[in-house]
Amino acid sequence: MASGGFMPPRIMIAAPCGRSGKTIVSIGLCDAFRRRGLAVQPFKKGPDYIDASWLSAASGVDCRNLDAFLMDEKTIIGSFERVSNKADLVLIEGNMGIYDGIDIDGKGSSAHLSKLLATPVILVINTMRMSRSVAALIKGFQCFEPEINIAGVIINNVAGERHKSKLIQSIEKYCDIPVVGAIPRIRSLNIAERHLGLIPFNESKTGSSFVEDIGAFVERHINLDAVLSIAKQAHDSHNASSTISNPSDDKEDYQRSNAIVRVGVMFDRIFNFYYPENIEALKTAGAEIVHIDSLQDRMLPKVDALYIGGGFPELYIEELSENKGLMHDIAVAIEDGLTVYAECAGLVYLSKGLRANNKLYNMVGIIPSEAEISRHPVGHGYIEGKIIYDNPFFPVGTLMRGHEFHHSKLSSVDGLQCAITLKRGHGINGTLDGIVYKNMFAAYTHIHALSTPGWADAFVANILNERCFFKNTRMKTLEIRLKQ
């Protein structure tokens, strides 16, 4: 990669608001360009596992996340350049409305990101029950922040040829911007949703064929040559140096040939919310990754530590709770000092049980509190906090930023020792998060390795130091309640 900040052809797919169709368009473009032989690198703006899973499937490479709340601008540019240096085309899917950000000034918005990375925007407009007014809408978005390069428009939910003609004529007359696609109204290509958004790709029984159908559909209704021409107009960014350190250290293969510890990563139909950078950071720190299936593996394999990410345990709760052998092994290992890091669904899995469908399903039992699913979001958005209690992963005083997505809550926090006090977010009770027990750290908070650079090194160091945290810290012993 050139040290001057070279960036490949790139586009951002954005919209005036959520549910405009930008995810379907992004998936379809990734698949269509990949089938044309282009190496496509997708990114998702903001913290998101689910859209990213579909973009990864469509492009054939890991989708990365770019977020101005979790990462500073230098880190964003460094991450972008590092993974894009061999791409023929980069596609960034925005989130929410293009100008929606953390504050009234729009910091952290898709527009902010497009400006930072000098990336032209193609705006996806839901034109249902709209004709000439589409021009006023686009004109407003063009004028709101004139420095944002809105270079093309895709009209979505077009009712027919007459509707399409009125829309295009209005846009061309008043907006001086090309319409590069017109997508007809069709329900068969909608991805099923649940409370936190789309279902993840690996839960879809027809995922691969569905992605191909979306790609073929998009190719019929979007001018790929026009899209590629817009992407090639993007110029190199010189906002920051490309020689930025990160957990992956620009390596082609992040796995050390002399891995010094074995870290089990729970990865299956339930637990699959992991940022690629987190796994890469562990590998760079010296970890060999061992995948564990919470539904199929009946015992804990030989590992030195365990990483349990997010997901939807309530969807397979009976099957999960019936795998008592694995849960027993995990509980015994934690009592013996196994280093464990758990996020969200991982926290629920380590609890005494999950209450769903008016029934309590037994879980690992290390955290002496039940989890229950709420109909409404309990925690959903960014978190800010400070480490106030000794733990294996973060020094006391560390300021943390992360995010949470959960409809579950713990029935009680009595007797729990928590490491994080929250300035923003809900965590386990609105003020605390990060349950610590021996060498276990379990939180509703999701972290991203690029915004928490010491996490992976601490993870591995705690293993190598012969569980020194457990041995040298006075902790309360929590009761294990297992029903085998």
Short mmCIF file of C-alpha atoms in Angstrom, two decimals, residues 279-473:
data_model
loop_
_atom_site.label_atom_id
_atom_site.label_comp_id
_atom_site.label_asym_id
_atom_site.label_seq_id
_atom_site.Cartn_x
_atom_site.Cartn_y
_atom_site.Cartn_z
CA ILE A 279 -10.52 -12.27 16.39
CA GLU A 280 -7.53 -10.89 14.48
CA ALA A 281 -6.33 -9.04 17.56
CA LEU A 282 -6.38 -12.27 19.59
CA LYS A 283 -4.41 -14.06 16.87
CA THR A 284 -1.86 -11.27 16.71
CA ALA A 285 -1.47 -11.45 20.50
CA GLY A 286 -0.58 -15.13 20.18
CA ALA A 287 -3.86 -17.04 20.27
CA GLU A 288 -4.84 -20.07 18.25
CA ILE A 289 -8.59 -19.88 17.72
CA VAL A 290 -10.63 -23.02 18.43
CA HIS A 291 -14.28 -22.86 17.38
CA ILE A 292 -16.82 -24.37 19.78
CA ASP A 293 -20.44 -25.17 18.93
CA SER A 294 -22.70 -24.63 21.94
CA LEU A 295 -25.36 -26.90 20.45
CA GLN A 296 -23.25 -29.76 19.07
CA ASP A 297 -20.10 -30.03 21.20
CA ARG A 298 -20.85 -32.13 24.27
CA MET A 299 -17.71 -31.27 26.19
CA LEU A 300 -15.29 -28.37 26.43
CA PRO A 301 -12.23 -28.99 24.23
CA LYS A 302 -8.74 -28.36 25.56
CA VAL A 303 -8.48 -24.57 25.59
CA ASP A 304 -6.70 -22.00 27.73
CA ALA A 305 -9.50 -19.43 27.57
CA LEU A 306 -13.01 -18.86 26.26
CA TYR A 307 -14.59 -16.00 24.31
CA ILE A 308 -18.41 -16.07 24.12
CA GLY A 309 -19.90 -13.40 21.86
CA GLY A 310 -23.39 -12.12 21.22
CA GLY A 311 -26.34 -13.72 19.49
CA PHE A 312 -29.87 -14.95 20.11
CA PRO A 313 -29.92 -17.78 22.70
CA GLU A 314 -33.70 -17.53 23.04
CA LEU A 315 -34.18 -18.89 19.51
CA TYR A 316 -32.65 -22.28 20.31
CA ILE A 317 -33.19 -22.23 24.05
CA GLU A 318 -34.37 -25.82 24.49
CA GLU A 319 -31.52 -27.26 22.44
CA LEU A 320 -29.01 -25.03 24.22
CA SER A 321 -30.22 -25.90 27.72
CA GLU A 322 -30.17 -29.62 26.95
CA ASN A 323 -26.41 -29.57 26.30
CA LYS A 324 -25.63 -29.99 29.99
CA GLY A 325 -22.24 -31.64 29.48
CA LEU A 326 -20.69 -28.58 27.83
CA MET A 327 -22.23 -26.21 30.37
CA HIS A 328 -20.96 -28.34 33.24
CA ASP A 329 -17.43 -28.35 31.79
CA ILE A 330 -17.50 -24.56 31.38
CA ALA A 331 -18.70 -24.02 34.95
CA VAL A 332 -16.02 -26.28 36.39
CA ALA A 333 -13.35 -24.62 34.24
CA ILE A 334 -14.40 -21.13 35.40
CA GLU A 335 -14.26 -22.27 39.01
CA ASP A 336 -10.78 -23.58 38.29
CA GLY A 337 -9.71 -20.18 36.96
CA LEU A 338 -10.32 -20.38 33.19
CA THR A 339 -10.01 -16.96 31.52
CA VAL A 340 -13.43 -16.11 30.03
CA TYR A 341 -14.69 -13.03 28.22
CA ALA A 342 -18.44 -12.93 27.49
CA GLU A 343 -20.58 -10.35 25.71
CA CYS A 344 -24.37 -9.99 25.89
CA ALA A 345 -25.69 -13.45 24.88
CA GLY A 346 -22.51 -14.81 26.43
CA LEU A 347 -23.47 -13.20 29.73
CA VAL A 348 -26.95 -14.75 29.49
CA TYR A 349 -25.39 -18.16 28.78
CA LEU A 350 -23.28 -17.90 31.96
CA SER A 351 -26.29 -16.98 34.11
CA LYS A 352 -28.31 -19.33 36.30
CA GLY A 353 -30.97 -19.63 33.64
CA LEU A 354 -32.92 -17.91 30.87
CA ARG A 355 -36.63 -17.39 31.40
CA ALA A 356 -38.55 -17.56 28.14
CA ASN A 357 -42.00 -18.80 27.16
CA ASN A 358 -42.99 -18.77 30.85
CA LYS A 359 -40.32 -21.36 31.61
CA LEU A 360 -36.85 -21.25 33.13
CA TYR A 361 -34.18 -22.96 31.04
CA ASN A 362 -30.99 -23.81 32.91
CA MET A 363 -27.76 -22.21 31.71
CA VAL A 364 -24.14 -22.52 32.91
CA GLY A 365 -24.98 -21.19 36.37
CA ILE A 366 -21.87 -19.19 37.27
CA ILE A 367 -23.72 -15.85 37.49
CA PRO A 368 -26.28 -16.37 40.30
CA SER A 369 -29.10 -14.49 38.59
CA GLU A 370 -31.73 -15.40 36.05
CA ALA A 371 -32.02 -13.67 32.71
CA GLU A 372 -35.38 -12.95 31.15
CA ILE A 373 -36.44 -11.70 27.73
CA SER A 374 -38.38 -8.44 27.59
CA ARG A 375 -40.76 -7.44 24.81
CA HIS A 376 -39.07 -4.08 24.53
CA PRO A 377 -35.41 -3.08 24.22
CA VAL A 378 -33.60 -2.94 27.55
CA GLY A 379 -30.34 -1.57 26.19
CA HIS A 380 -29.81 -0.46 22.62
CA GLY A 381 -27.11 2.01 21.58
CA TYR A 382 -23.71 3.30 22.60
CA ILE A 383 -22.25 2.98 26.08
CA GLU A 384 -19.64 5.02 27.90
CA GLY A 385 -18.16 3.84 31.13
CA LYS A 386 -15.19 3.66 33.45
CA ILE A 387 -13.46 0.64 34.96
CA ILE A 388 -13.75 0.88 38.76
CA TYR A 389 -12.90 -2.65 39.89
CA ASP A 390 -9.97 -5.02 39.37
CA ASN A 391 -10.49 -7.54 36.58
CA PRO A 392 -8.38 -9.61 34.16
CA PHE A 393 -8.84 -7.40 31.08
CA PHE A 394 -8.92 -3.66 31.81
CA PRO A 395 -6.91 -1.53 34.27
CA VAL A 396 -8.88 0.41 36.86
CA GLY A 397 -9.51 3.91 35.55
CA THR A 398 -9.82 2.83 31.91
CA LEU A 399 -12.45 4.80 30.00
CA MET A 400 -14.55 2.51 27.83
CA ARG A 401 -16.71 2.98 24.79
CA GLY A 402 -18.84 0.25 23.29
CA HIS A 403 -22.40 -0.57 22.37
CA GLU A 404 -25.24 -2.80 23.52
CA PHE A 405 -28.13 -4.60 21.79
CA HIS A 406 -30.29 -6.57 24.17
CA HIS A 407 -33.88 -7.36 25.07
CA SER A 408 -32.82 -9.41 28.09
CA LYS A 409 -32.22 -8.34 31.67
CA LEU A 410 -31.04 -9.97 34.88
CA SER A 411 -33.58 -10.64 37.59
CA SER A 412 -31.22 -9.50 40.35
CA VAL A 413 -27.83 -7.86 40.72
CA ASP A 414 -27.44 -8.68 44.41
CA GLY A 415 -24.00 -10.09 45.18
CA LEU A 416 -22.60 -9.34 41.72
CA GLN A 417 -19.23 -7.60 41.55
CA CYS A 418 -19.23 -5.23 38.57
CA ALA A 419 -16.22 -3.57 36.99
CA ILE A 420 -17.86 -0.86 34.87
CA THR A 421 -19.76 2.19 36.05
CA LEU A 422 -21.80 3.64 33.21
CA LYS A 423 -22.07 7.26 32.17
CA ARG A 424 -24.20 6.26 29.18
CA GLY A 425 -26.09 3.06 28.44
CA HIS A 426 -28.01 0.50 30.47
CA GLY A 427 -25.71 -2.47 31.09
CA ILE A 428 -27.12 -4.83 33.71
CA ASN A 429 -29.10 -2.30 35.76
CA GLY A 430 -28.75 1.18 34.24
CA THR A 431 -25.57 2.10 36.12
CA LEU A 432 -23.27 -0.95 36.13
CA ASP A 433 -21.93 -3.58 33.76
CA GLY A 434 -19.08 -6.06 33.53
CA ILE A 435 -19.63 -8.87 36.04
CA VAL A 436 -16.31 -10.14 37.43
CA TYR A 437 -15.82 -13.54 39.01
CA LYS A 438 -12.38 -15.12 39.27
CA ASN A 439 -11.01 -14.87 35.67
CA MET A 440 -14.44 -14.31 34.12
CA PHE A 441 -15.63 -10.96 32.74
CA ALA A 442 -19.24 -10.88 31.44
CA ALA A 443 -20.95 -7.73 30.17
CA TYR A 444 -23.86 -6.61 28.04
CA THR A 445 -21.35 -4.24 26.44
CA HIS A 446 -19.85 -5.19 23.07
CA ILE A 447 -16.37 -3.84 22.42
CA HIS A 448 -14.45 -3.34 19.19
CA ALA A 449 -10.73 -4.13 19.28
CA LEU A 450 -9.82 -0.97 17.36
CA SER A 451 -11.34 1.17 20.11
CA THR A 452 -10.01 -1.04 22.93
CA PRO A 453 -6.46 -1.81 21.76
CA GLY A 454 -5.17 -3.39 24.98
CA TRP A 455 -7.96 -5.93 25.33
CA ALA A 456 -6.45 -8.81 23.30
CA ASP A 457 -2.99 -8.46 24.82
CA ALA A 458 -4.50 -8.50 28.32
CA PHE A 459 -6.57 -11.53 27.36
CA VAL A 460 -3.50 -13.54 26.39
CA ALA A 461 -1.31 -12.11 29.16
CA ASN A 462 -3.77 -13.23 31.81
CA ILE A 463 -3.51 -16.80 30.48
CA LEU A 464 0.29 -16.72 30.38
CA ASN A 465 0.56 -15.34 33.90
CA GLU A 466 -0.86 -18.59 35.23
CA ARG A 467 -4.17 -17.08 36.19
CA CYS A 468 -2.44 -14.61 38.45
CA PHE A 469 -5.50 -12.39 38.68
CA PHE A 470 -7.54 -15.21 40.20
CA LYS A 471 -4.75 -16.19 42.58
CA ASN A 472 -3.83 -12.70 43.79
CA THR A 473 -7.23 -11.00 44.05
#
